Coordinates of C-alpha atoms in Angstrom, one line a residue:
Chain A
X1 CA 110.4 73.4 143.3
X2 CA 111.9 76.2 141.2
X3 CA 115.5 75.6 140.0
X4 CA 117.7 78.6 140.2
X5 CA 118.9 79.9 136.8
X6 CA 122.5 79.0 136.1
X7 CA 124.9 80.8 133.8
X8 CA 125.7 78.6 130.8
X9 CA 128.8 76.6 131.0
X10 CA 131.0 75.1 128.2
X11 CA 129.2 71.7 128.5
X12 CA 125.8 73.3 128.1
X13 CA 124.2 73.7 124.6
X14 CA 122.5 76.9 123.9
X15 CA 119.0 76.0 122.6
X16 CA 117.2 79.2 123.2
X17 CA 118.4 82.8 123.7
X18 CA 117.6 86.4 123.3
X19 CA 118.0 87.3 119.6
X20 CA 120.8 89.7 119.0
X21 CA 118.5 91.7 116.7
X22 CA 116.0 92.3 119.5
X23 CA 116.8 95.0 122.0
X24 CA 116.8 94.0 125.7
X25 CA 114.2 96.5 126.8
X26 CA 110.6 96.5 127.9
X27 CA 108.0 97.1 125.2
X28 CA 104.9 99.1 125.7
X29 CA 102.6 96.4 124.2
X30 CA 99.5 95.2 126.1
X31 CA 99.3 91.7 127.6
X32 CA 98.2 89.2 125.0
X33 CA 99.2 91.4 122.0
X34 CA 101.0 89.5 119.3
X35 CA 103.3 92.3 118.3
X36 CA 105.9 90.8 120.7
X37 CA 105.7 87.5 118.9
X38 CA 106.0 89.2 115.5
X39 CA 109.0 91.2 116.8
X40 CA 110.7 88.1 118.1
X41 CA 110.1 86.2 114.8
X42 CA 111.5 89.0 112.8
X43 CA 114.6 89.3 115.1
X44 CA 115.2 85.6 115.0
X45 CA 115.0 85.6 111.2
X46 CA 117.4 88.5 111.0
X47 CA 119.8 86.7 113.3
X48 CA 119.6 83.4 111.4
X49 CA 120.2 85.1 108.1
X50 CA 123.2 87.0 109.6
X51 CA 121.9 90.3 108.3
X52 CA 121.5 92.4 111.5
X53 CA 124.2 94.9 110.4
X54 CA 122.6 95.4 107.0
X55 CA 119.0 96.0 108.1
X56 CA 117.3 99.4 108.1
X57 CA 113.9 99.2 109.8
X58 CA 111.2 101.7 109.0
X59 CA 108.7 102.0 111.9
X60 CA 105.1 103.0 111.3
X61 CA 102.7 105.2 113.2
X62 CA 100.5 103.0 115.3
X63 CA 101.1 100.6 118.1
X64 CA 104.5 99.7 116.6
X65 CA 105.6 103.3 116.5
X66 CA 108.6 102.5 118.8
X67 CA 109.7 99.5 116.8
X68 CA 113.0 101.1 116.1
X69 CA 113.6 101.0 119.9
X70 CA 112.9 97.3 120.1
X71 CA 115.3 96.1 117.4
X72 CA 119.1 96.4 117.5
X73 CA 119.3 97.6 113.9
X74 CA 119.4 101.0 112.2
X75 CA 115.9 102.5 112.3
X76 CA 113.7 105.4 111.5
X77 CA 110.2 106.7 112.0
X78 CA 107.9 107.1 109.0
X79 CA 104.8 109.4 108.9
X80 CA 101.5 107.5 109.1
X81 CA 101.3 105.2 106.1
X82 CA 104.4 106.5 104.3
X83 CA 106.8 103.7 105.4
X84 CA 106.9 102.2 101.9
X85 CA 107.8 105.5 100.3
X86 CA 110.4 106.2 102.9
X87 CA 111.7 102.6 102.5
X88 CA 111.9 103.3 98.7
X89 CA 114.1 106.3 99.3
X90 CA 116.3 104.3 101.6
X91 CA 116.6 101.3 99.4
X92 CA 117.4 103.3 96.3
X93 CA 120.1 105.1 98.2
X94 CA 121.5 102.0 99.9
X95 CA 120.8 99.1 97.6
X96 CA 123.1 96.8 99.6
X97 CA 121.1 97.2 102.8
X98 CA 118.0 95.3 103.7
X99 CA 115.0 97.5 104.2
X100 CA 112.0 96.4 106.2
X101 CA 108.8 98.2 106.9
X102 CA 106.7 97.1 109.8
X103 CA 103.1 98.4 109.5
X104 CA 99.7 97.9 111.0
X105 CA 96.4 97.8 109.2
X106 CA 95.4 101.4 109.6
X107 CA 98.9 102.5 108.5
X108 CA 99.2 100.1 105.5
X109 CA 95.7 99.5 104.3
X110 CA 94.1 102.9 105.0
X111 CA 96.2 106.1 105.1
X112 CA 99.1 104.4 103.3
X113 CA 97.2 102.4 100.7
X114 CA 98.6 104.4 97.9
X115 CA 102.2 104.0 99.1
X116 CA 102.1 100.2 99.6
X117 CA 100.3 99.7 96.3
X118 CA 102.9 101.6 94.3
X119 CA 105.8 100.2 96.2
X120 CA 104.5 96.7 95.3
X121 CA 103.8 97.7 91.7
X122 CA 107.3 99.0 91.3
X123 CA 108.6 95.7 92.6
X124 CA 110.5 97.7 95.3
X125 CA 113.1 95.5 96.8
X126 CA 111.8 95.9 100.4
X127 CA 110.1 93.6 102.9
X128 CA 106.9 94.6 104.6
X129 CA 105.7 93.0 107.8
X130 CA 101.9 93.7 107.8
X131 CA 100.3 93.3 111.2
X132 CA 96.6 93.0 110.8
X133 CA 94.5 93.0 113.9
X134 CA 91.4 94.5 112.3
X135 CA 91.4 97.5 114.6
X136 CA 93.2 100.8 115.3
X137 CA 95.1 100.0 118.4
X138 CA 97.1 103.0 119.4
X139 CA 94.2 105.5 119.1
X140 CA 92.0 103.3 121.2
X141 CA 90.0 100.8 119.1
X142 CA 88.5 102.6 116.1
X143 CA 87.3 100.8 113.0
X144 CA 90.1 99.8 110.6
X145 CA 89.9 99.1 106.9
X146 CA 90.3 95.5 107.8
X147 CA 87.6 95.5 110.5
X148 CA 85.0 92.7 109.9
X149 CA 81.4 93.4 109.0
X150 CA 79.5 93.6 112.3
X151 CA 82.7 94.3 114.3
X152 CA 82.0 96.7 117.1
X153 CA 84.6 99.4 117.5
X154 CA 84.7 102.8 119.2
X155 CA 83.9 104.4 115.8
X156 CA 81.4 101.7 114.7
X157 CA 79.5 101.2 117.9
X158 CA 76.7 99.4 116.2
X159 CA 79.1 97.1 114.3
X160 CA 80.6 97.8 110.9
X161 CA 77.9 98.1 108.3
X162 CA 78.7 97.6 104.6
X163 CA 76.1 100.2 103.6
X164 CA 78.0 102.9 105.6
X165 CA 81.7 102.0 105.5
X166 CA 82.0 99.3 102.8
X167 CA 83.8 96.0 103.1
X168 CA 87.1 94.8 104.7
X169 CA 90.1 95.3 102.5
X170 CA 92.1 92.2 101.6
X171 CA 95.7 93.4 101.1
X172 CA 97.3 90.1 100.1
X173 CA 94.6 89.5 97.5
X174 CA 95.0 93.0 96.2
X175 CA 98.8 93.2 96.1
X176 CA 99.3 89.7 94.7
X177 CA 97.7 90.8 91.5
X178 CA 100.5 93.2 90.8
X179 CA 103.4 92.1 88.6
X180 CA 106.0 93.8 90.9
X181 CA 105.0 91.5 93.8
X182 CA 107.3 88.6 94.4
X183 CA 106.3 87.1 97.7
X184 CA 102.9 87.8 99.2
X185 CA 101.6 85.5 102.0
X186 CA 99.3 85.6 104.9
X187 CA 100.0 83.8 108.2
X188 CA 98.6 83.9 111.7
X189 CA 100.1 84.2 115.2
X190 CA 97.3 82.6 117.2
X191 CA 99.1 79.3 118.0
X192 CA 102.5 77.6 118.0
X193 CA 102.0 75.8 114.7
X194 CA 101.0 79.0 112.9
X195 CA 103.7 81.0 114.6
X196 CA 106.3 78.5 113.2
X197 CA 104.8 79.0 109.8
X198 CA 104.9 82.7 110.2
X199 CA 108.6 82.6 111.1
X200 CA 109.4 80.6 107.9
X201 CA 107.5 83.1 105.8
X202 CA 109.3 86.1 107.3
X203 CA 112.7 84.3 106.7
X204 CA 111.7 83.6 103.1
X205 CA 110.5 87.2 102.6
X206 CA 113.9 88.5 103.7
X207 CA 115.7 86.0 101.5
X208 CA 113.6 87.4 98.6
X209 CA 115.0 90.8 99.3
X210 CA 118.6 89.5 99.7
X211 CA 118.2 87.9 96.3
X212 CA 117.0 91.2 94.9
X213 CA 113.9 89.7 93.5
X214 CA 111.1 92.2 94.2
X215 CA 108.5 93.3 96.7
X216 CA 107.7 91.0 99.5
X217 CA 105.0 91.2 102.2
X218 CA 104.1 88.9 105.1
X219 CA 100.6 89.6 106.5
X220 CA 100.3 88.4 110.1
X221 CA 96.8 88.0 111.6
X222 CA 97.3 89.4 115.1
X223 CA 95.5 89.9 118.3
X224 CA 94.3 93.1 120.1
X225 CA 92.7 91.8 123.3
X226 CA 92.5 95.3 124.7
X227 CA 90.5 96.8 121.9
X228 CA 88.6 93.7 121.1
X229 CA 87.4 93.5 124.7
X230 CA 88.6 89.9 125.1
X231 CA 91.0 88.1 127.3
X232 CA 94.3 87.1 125.6
X233 CA 93.2 83.5 125.4
X234 CA 89.8 84.5 123.9
X235 CA 91.6 86.8 121.5
X236 CA 93.6 83.9 120.1
X237 CA 90.3 82.1 119.6
X238 CA 88.8 85.1 117.8
X239 CA 91.7 85.1 115.3
X240 CA 91.0 81.5 114.6
X241 CA 87.2 81.7 114.3
X242 CA 86.6 85.2 113.0
X243 CA 89.7 86.6 111.4
X244 CA 90.9 83.6 109.5
X245 CA 87.6 82.9 107.7
X246 CA 87.6 86.5 106.5
X247 CA 91.3 86.5 105.7
X248 CA 92.3 83.0 104.6
X249 CA 95.8 82.0 105.3
X250 CA 98.0 81.0 102.5
X251 CA 100.5 81.9 99.7
X252 CA 98.9 84.6 97.6
X253 CA 101.8 85.1 95.3
X254 CA 105.1 83.2 95.4
X255 CA 107.1 83.5 92.2
X256 CA 109.1 80.5 91.1
X257 CA 112.3 82.2 92.1
X258 CA 110.9 82.9 95.6
X259 CA 109.7 79.2 95.8
X260 CA 113.3 78.1 95.1
X261 CA 114.5 80.3 98.0
X262 CA 111.8 78.9 100.3
X263 CA 112.9 75.3 99.6
X264 CA 116.5 76.2 100.0
X265 CA 115.7 77.7 103.4
Chain B
X1 CA 132.7 127.6 82.1
X2 CA 131.2 129.6 79.2
X3 CA 127.7 131.0 79.5
X4 CA 124.9 128.9 77.9
X5 CA 121.3 129.8 77.0
X6 CA 119.4 127.9 79.7
X7 CA 115.8 127.5 80.8
X8 CA 115.4 128.0 84.5
X9 CA 114.0 124.5 85.3
X10 CA 116.8 122.8 83.3
X11 CA 119.4 125.0 84.9
X12 CA 118.3 124.1 88.4
X13 CA 118.2 120.4 87.5
X14 CA 121.8 120.5 86.1
X15 CA 123.0 122.7 88.9
X16 CA 121.7 120.1 91.4
X17 CA 123.5 117.3 89.5
X18 CA 126.7 119.3 89.5
X19 CA 126.3 120.0 93.2
X20 CA 126.4 116.3 93.8
X21 CA 122.8 115.4 94.1
X22 CA 122.6 111.7 94.5
X23 CA 118.9 111.1 94.6
X24 CA 115.9 112.9 93.1
X25 CA 112.2 112.0 93.6
X26 CA 109.4 114.0 92.0
X27 CA 106.0 114.1 90.5
X28 CA 105.0 116.0 87.4
X29 CA 103.3 119.4 87.8
X30 CA 103.4 122.5 85.7
X31 CA 105.4 124.8 85.7
X32 CA 108.3 122.6 87.0
X33 CA 107.9 119.5 85.0
X34 CA 111.0 120.0 82.7
X35 CA 113.1 119.7 85.8
X36 CA 111.8 116.2 86.5
X37 CA 111.9 115.3 82.8
X38 CA 115.5 116.4 82.5
X39 CA 116.6 114.5 85.5
X40 CA 114.9 111.3 84.4
X41 CA 117.5 111.1 81.7
X42 CA 120.4 112.8 83.4
X43 CA 120.5 111.0 86.7
X44 CA 120.7 107.4 85.3
X45 CA 123.4 108.6 82.9
X46 CA 125.5 109.2 86.0
X47 CA 124.4 106.1 87.9
X48 CA 122.4 108.2 90.3
X49 CA 118.8 107.7 91.6
X50 CA 115.9 109.2 89.7
X51 CA 112.4 108.0 90.6
X52 CA 109.0 109.4 89.6
X53 CA 106.8 109.0 92.6
X54 CA 103.1 108.2 92.7
X55 CA 102.3 111.5 94.4
X56 CA 104.0 114.5 95.9
X57 CA 103.3 112.9 99.3
X58 CA 105.3 109.9 98.3
X59 CA 108.0 112.0 96.7
X60 CA 108.8 113.9 99.8
X61 CA 108.8 110.8 101.9
X62 CA 111.2 109.2 99.5
X63 CA 113.4 112.2 99.9
X64 CA 113.0 111.8 103.7
X65 CA 114.1 108.2 103.4
X66 CA 117.1 109.0 101.1
X67 CA 118.1 111.9 103.4
X68 CA 118.1 109.4 106.3
X69 CA 120.9 107.6 104.5
X70 CA 123.0 110.7 104.2
X71 CA 122.8 111.2 100.5
X72 CA 122.2 114.6 98.8
X73 CA 118.5 114.4 98.0
X74 CA 116.1 116.7 96.3
X75 CA 112.6 117.0 95.0
X76 CA 110.8 119.7 93.0
X77 CA 107.2 120.8 92.7
X78 CA 104.8 123.6 92.3
X79 CA 102.3 125.1 94.7
X80 CA 99.5 122.5 94.9
X81 CA 102.2 119.8 95.0
X82 CA 104.1 121.8 97.7
X83 CA 100.9 121.7 99.8
X84 CA 100.9 117.9 99.6
X85 CA 104.5 117.8 100.8
X86 CA 103.8 119.6 104.1
X87 CA 103.6 116.4 106.1
X88 CA 107.0 115.2 105.0
X89 CA 108.7 118.5 105.3
X90 CA 107.7 118.7 109.0
X91 CA 109.2 115.2 109.7
X92 CA 112.4 116.1 107.8
X93 CA 112.8 119.3 109.7
X94 CA 112.1 117.6 113.0
X95 CA 114.6 114.9 112.2
X96 CA 117.5 117.4 111.5
X97 CA 117.9 116.1 108.0
X98 CA 119.4 118.0 105.1
X99 CA 117.5 118.1 101.8
X100 CA 116.5 120.6 99.1
X101 CA 113.0 121.2 97.8
X102 CA 112.3 123.4 94.8
X103 CA 108.9 125.2 94.7
X104 CA 108.2 126.8 91.3
X105 CA 105.2 128.8 92.5
X106 CA 102.1 129.1 90.4
X107 CA 98.7 130.9 90.7
X108 CA 96.4 129.8 93.4
X109 CA 94.7 129.2 95.8
X110 CA 93.1 125.8 94.9
X111 CA 94.0 124.4 91.5
X112 CA 94.6 128.0 90.3
X113 CA 96.6 128.1 87.1
X114 CA 100.1 127.6 85.8
X115 CA 101.2 131.3 85.6
X116 CA 103.9 132.6 87.9
X117 CA 102.9 133.6 91.4
X118 CA 104.4 134.3 94.8
X119 CA 101.4 133.1 96.7
X120 CA 103.3 130.5 98.8
X121 CA 105.4 133.0 100.8
X122 CA 103.6 132.3 104.0
X123 CA 103.5 128.6 103.4
X124 CA 107.2 128.4 102.8
X125 CA 108.6 130.9 105.3
X126 CA 106.3 130.5 108.3
X127 CA 106.5 126.8 108.9
X128 CA 106.1 124.5 105.8
X129 CA 104.2 121.8 107.8
X130 CA 102.9 121.4 111.3
X131 CA 105.0 122.4 114.3
X132 CA 107.4 125.2 115.2
X133 CA 110.1 125.7 112.7
X134 CA 111.1 127.5 109.6
X135 CA 112.9 126.1 106.6
X136 CA 115.7 128.2 105.0
X137 CA 114.1 129.8 102.0
X138 CA 116.1 131.1 99.0
X139 CA 114.5 133.2 96.3
X140 CA 116.3 133.5 93.0
X141 CA 115.3 136.2 90.5
X142 CA 117.2 135.0 87.4
X143 CA 118.4 131.7 85.9
X144 CA 122.0 132.5 87.0
X145 CA 120.8 133.0 90.6
X146 CA 118.7 129.9 90.4
X147 CA 121.9 128.0 89.6
X148 CA 123.9 129.7 92.3
X149 CA 121.2 129.2 94.9
X150 CA 120.8 125.5 94.0
X151 CA 124.4 125.0 95.0
X152 CA 124.0 127.2 98.1
X153 CA 120.9 125.3 99.0
X154 CA 122.8 122.0 99.3
X155 CA 125.6 123.7 101.2
X156 CA 123.3 125.3 103.7
X157 CA 121.2 122.1 104.1
X158 CA 124.3 120.1 105.1
X159 CA 126.0 122.8 107.1
X160 CA 122.9 123.2 109.3
X161 CA 121.3 119.8 108.8
X162 CA 118.2 121.7 107.8
X163 CA 115.5 121.8 105.2
X164 CA 116.2 124.3 102.4
X165 CA 113.5 125.5 100.0
X166 CA 114.4 127.1 96.7
X167 CA 111.4 129.4 96.2
X168 CA 111.1 130.4 92.6
X169 CA 108.1 131.1 90.5
X170 CA 106.9 129.8 87.1
X171 CA 108.7 132.7 85.4
X172 CA 112.1 131.8 86.7
X173 CA 111.4 128.2 85.8
X174 CA 110.2 128.8 82.3
X175 CA 112.4 131.7 81.0
X176 CA 115.7 131.2 79.2
X177 CA 118.7 133.3 79.9
X178 CA 122.5 133.1 79.4
X179 CA 123.9 131.6 82.5
X180 CA 127.0 129.8 83.7
X181 CA 126.9 126.4 85.3
X182 CA 129.4 125.2 87.8
X183 CA 131.8 122.3 87.1
X184 CA 130.6 118.8 88.0
X185 CA 131.5 118.2 91.6
X186 CA 132.4 114.6 92.7
X187 CA 129.7 112.9 94.7
X188 CA 130.5 112.5 98.4
X189 CA 131.4 108.8 98.9
X190 CA 131.3 108.9 102.7
X191 CA 128.0 109.0 104.5
X192 CA 127.7 111.1 107.7
X193 CA 128.1 109.4 111.0
X194 CA 124.4 109.8 111.9
X195 CA 123.2 108.3 108.6
X196 CA 121.3 105.0 108.4
X197 CA 123.6 102.6 106.7
X198 CA 123.3 99.5 108.8
X199 CA 124.7 99.1 112.3
X200 CA 128.0 97.6 111.1
X201 CA 130.8 97.9 113.7
X202 CA 128.8 100.5 115.7
X203 CA 125.7 100.9 117.7
X204 CA 122.4 101.4 115.9
X205 CA 121.5 104.8 114.5
X206 CA 117.9 106.0 115.0
X207 CA 116.2 108.8 113.2
X208 CA 112.9 109.8 114.7
X209 CA 110.9 112.8 115.6
X210 CA 108.8 111.1 118.3
X211 CA 109.2 112.5 121.8
X212 CA 106.2 111.4 123.9
X213 CA 107.3 113.2 127.0
X214 CA 106.6 116.9 126.6
X215 CA 109.8 117.8 128.4
X216 CA 111.8 115.9 125.7
X217 CA 109.8 117.4 122.9
X218 CA 110.4 120.9 124.2
X219 CA 114.2 120.1 124.3
X220 CA 113.9 119.0 120.7
X221 CA 112.2 122.2 119.8
X222 CA 114.8 124.2 121.6
X223 CA 117.5 122.5 119.6
X224 CA 115.7 123.6 116.3
X225 CA 115.2 127.1 117.6
X226 CA 118.8 127.4 118.6
X227 CA 119.8 126.4 115.1
X228 CA 117.4 128.9 113.6
X229 CA 118.9 131.7 115.7
X230 CA 122.3 130.9 114.2
X231 CA 120.8 130.7 110.7
X232 CA 119.2 134.1 111.3
X233 CA 122.5 135.6 112.5
X234 CA 124.5 134.3 109.6
X235 CA 122.5 133.7 106.5
X236 CA 120.4 136.9 105.8
X237 CA 121.0 137.7 102.2
X238 CA 119.8 140.5 100.0
X239 CA 120.9 142.6 97.1
X240 CA 120.2 146.3 96.5
X241 CA 120.3 149.0 93.9
X242 CA 120.6 152.8 94.2
X243 CA 119.9 152.8 98.0
X244 CA 122.6 155.3 99.0
X245 CA 120.6 158.5 98.7
X246 CA 117.2 156.9 98.3
X247 CA 114.2 158.2 100.2
X248 CA 111.8 155.6 98.9
X249 CA 112.8 152.0 99.2
X250 CA 111.1 149.5 96.9
X251 CA 111.2 145.9 98.3
X252 CA 110.5 142.8 96.2
X253 CA 111.8 139.3 95.9
X254 CA 112.2 136.9 92.9
X255 CA 110.5 137.9 89.7
X256 CA 108.6 140.8 91.4
X257 CA 112.0 142.1 92.6
X258 CA 113.4 142.0 89.2
X259 CA 110.5 143.8 87.7
X260 CA 110.7 146.4 90.5
X261 CA 114.4 146.9 89.5
X262 CA 113.3 148.1 86.0
X263 CA 110.7 150.4 87.6
X264 CA 113.3 151.8 90.0
X265 CA 115.7 152.4 87.1
X266 CA 112.9 154.3 85.3
X267 CA 112.1 156.3 88.4
X268 CA 115.8 157.2 88.8
X269 CA 115.8 158.4 85.2
X270 CA 112.9 160.7 86.2
X271 CA 115.1 162.1 89.0
X272 CA 113.2 160.3 91.9
X273 CA 115.4 159.2 94.8
X274 CA 114.3 155.6 94.8
X275 CA 116.2 152.5 95.7
X276 CA 115.6 148.7 95.6
X277 CA 116.1 146.0 98.2
X278 CA 115.7 142.5 96.9
X279 CA 115.7 139.8 99.6
X280 CA 117.5 136.7 98.4
X281 CA 116.7 134.8 101.6
X282 CA 113.0 134.9 102.6
X283 CA 113.9 132.9 105.7
X284 CA 115.9 134.3 107.3
X285 CA 114.4 137.5 106.1
X286 CA 117.1 140.2 105.7
X287 CA 115.7 142.2 108.6
X288 CA 119.0 143.6 109.8
X289 CA 119.7 145.3 106.4
X290 CA 116.2 146.5 106.0
X291 CA 116.1 147.8 109.5
X292 CA 119.2 149.9 108.8
X293 CA 117.9 151.1 105.5
X294 CA 114.6 152.1 106.9
X295 CA 116.4 154.8 109.0
X296 CA 117.3 156.8 106.0
X297 CA 114.0 156.2 104.0
X298 CA 110.8 158.3 104.2
X299 CA 108.7 155.3 103.1
X300 CA 108.9 152.0 101.5
X301 CA 106.8 150.2 98.8
X302 CA 106.5 146.4 98.8
X303 CA 106.0 144.8 95.4
X304 CA 104.8 141.2 95.4
X305 CA 103.0 138.7 93.1
X306 CA 100.4 138.0 95.8
X307 CA 98.0 139.9 98.0
X308 CA 100.8 141.0 100.4
X309 CA 102.7 138.3 102.3
X310 CA 106.3 139.4 102.6
X311 CA 104.9 142.8 103.6
X312 CA 104.4 141.3 107.1
X313 CA 108.1 140.7 107.4
X314 CA 108.8 144.2 106.1
X315 CA 106.5 145.7 108.7
X316 CA 108.3 143.7 111.5
X317 CA 111.7 144.9 110.3
X318 CA 110.7 148.5 109.8
X319 CA 108.9 148.5 113.1
X320 CA 106.6 151.4 112.4
X321 CA 109.4 153.9 111.6
X322 CA 108.2 154.6 108.1
X323 CA 105.0 154.0 106.2
X324 CA 104.9 150.7 104.4
X325 CA 102.9 150.7 101.1
X326 CA 102.0 147.8 98.8
X327 CA 101.6 147.0 95.1
X328 CA 100.7 143.5 94.2
X329 CA 99.1 141.4 91.5
X330 CA 97.5 138.0 92.2
X331 CA 96.4 134.8 90.6
X332 CA 99.3 134.5 88.2
X333 CA 99.3 138.1 87.0
X334 CA 102.8 139.5 86.6
X335 CA 103.1 143.2 87.2
X336 CA 104.3 145.4 84.4
X337 CA 107.3 147.8 85.1
X338 CA 105.1 150.8 84.2
X339 CA 102.5 149.8 86.8
X340 CA 105.2 149.5 89.4
X341 CA 106.6 152.9 88.3
X342 CA 103.1 154.4 88.8
X343 CA 102.9 152.9 92.3
X344 CA 106.4 154.3 93.0
X345 CA 105.4 157.8 91.8
X346 CA 102.2 157.7 93.8
X347 CA 104.2 156.7 97.0
X348 CA 106.9 159.3 96.2
X349 CA 104.3 162.0 95.8
X350 CA 103.1 161.3 99.3
X351 CA 106.5 162.3 100.7
X352 CA 106.0 165.8 99.2
X353 CA 102.5 165.9 100.7
X354 CA 103.9 165.3 104.2
X355 CA 106.5 168.1 103.8

């Protein structure tokens, strides 16, 4: 039998609540999409670090275009792929603020490849949350730069062919080779254990920015059941069996200073 | 302040510094590169932001970001770079953000060359990016005016929360003239209430140009158009010479307007009743003044360093009352005063033919 929800009383301990940094509104994300999890993790990290009033969020073009609506922080809307450039202008004008870009794979790895590369090369003191689900979500399931070989999309109906469109782009591997990068890691959101690891990485990435160390990016392997043509449960399995082998999880670059912050956290 | 011998690009850069510019982002392109080079040393000296971007696309989006935080932000470029900035300009305009963009026009289309041109008139005045809007466009014809308009650009940008383009050409950027710089103004410490500074002690601020519902997007457009109406009513600027008894009105902006001035002087020396109107704002175009002047003229001659772009605004203002003739050079060619004088004499001769 369902128990009626009760208002918390003085004797009750709060063990789980809505993060202050997360707006209390409905999102437009599809069932089974992990954007909601990514949002929640970022909001929890912001709350736990006590930085909500210092954060400026740069939303992308793509499924997370309304991210500024979903967080209770100052926010703005970048043009497609330009979030790292916009974040650069913000950070240079407000060095005391914490500037976060939240970008998908088309936004970051395709149209905005130059902007993310140079922001990282400059060691821009910003934090990028990179949501990689290997497909263009908002426009309805076209091939992304991170789509897998053989992956069927609405613009690669026969499956992605290397002879025609080349190979998946590995952004962590690419950016970790740059001197300006401080913290470059890849995590996954397909199960609880990995979600917890992702949360820790997001927290560390924000700490890296708070310490003024350099560019930080957390790539999150994410689901898109709608455009993958799978159920939410199958989509989580697809992350595990298809995406992770192509995009191995791990720490691609964590400088010694960043490691120290990770341990402290 | 005493006059100094100043190069146009440097003068604009220092004028922007003295106007309180807090952040500059740019990319090298001839013929405006000295502006960027100068600021690379000058801005850090004052503890302000200078950053060389990886492209003009990135530069304008850095300006967009900086403008979101309420600082005085600027970039500078030349025609091909200005093309690359169109995307960011549209977002900035749609987001009601003040900022200043300098376009030192050069010969085009395509890669063109690095000689002075006025070929971007359409691109600057008509929209400067996708969607329905116009930036405010200021057109200096001398180093002194470039300085004065740089200050004016920041003032108008903030007054209207609107994009302002300083539309000069390679000649204004590259020439040296005696000019007077303003005193160094203190930088504004306070950020505007709408700026993104972190939601401390207030609700969150959002800057976005996304309105998925057409009804809301139309309202956003109406807001921009209402502002443009005010700008058109208040900010039309032009200067003129010898128009009182003139029968032929020569119209030119920037460098072409300045060359036309010499030609009009020469025509006057020959006894021809010729005057000059030099628009200083290209948007809003000084249509009110031109419309009045057209009543006393028998014809007008538009002089431009392009194939005829401002002439469309002239035709709209004149509204068919008098013939509108054209003399132009393209591709980085700068008209000689004698050539303009010949065009004046030919146009003037047609008055007699009509009588």
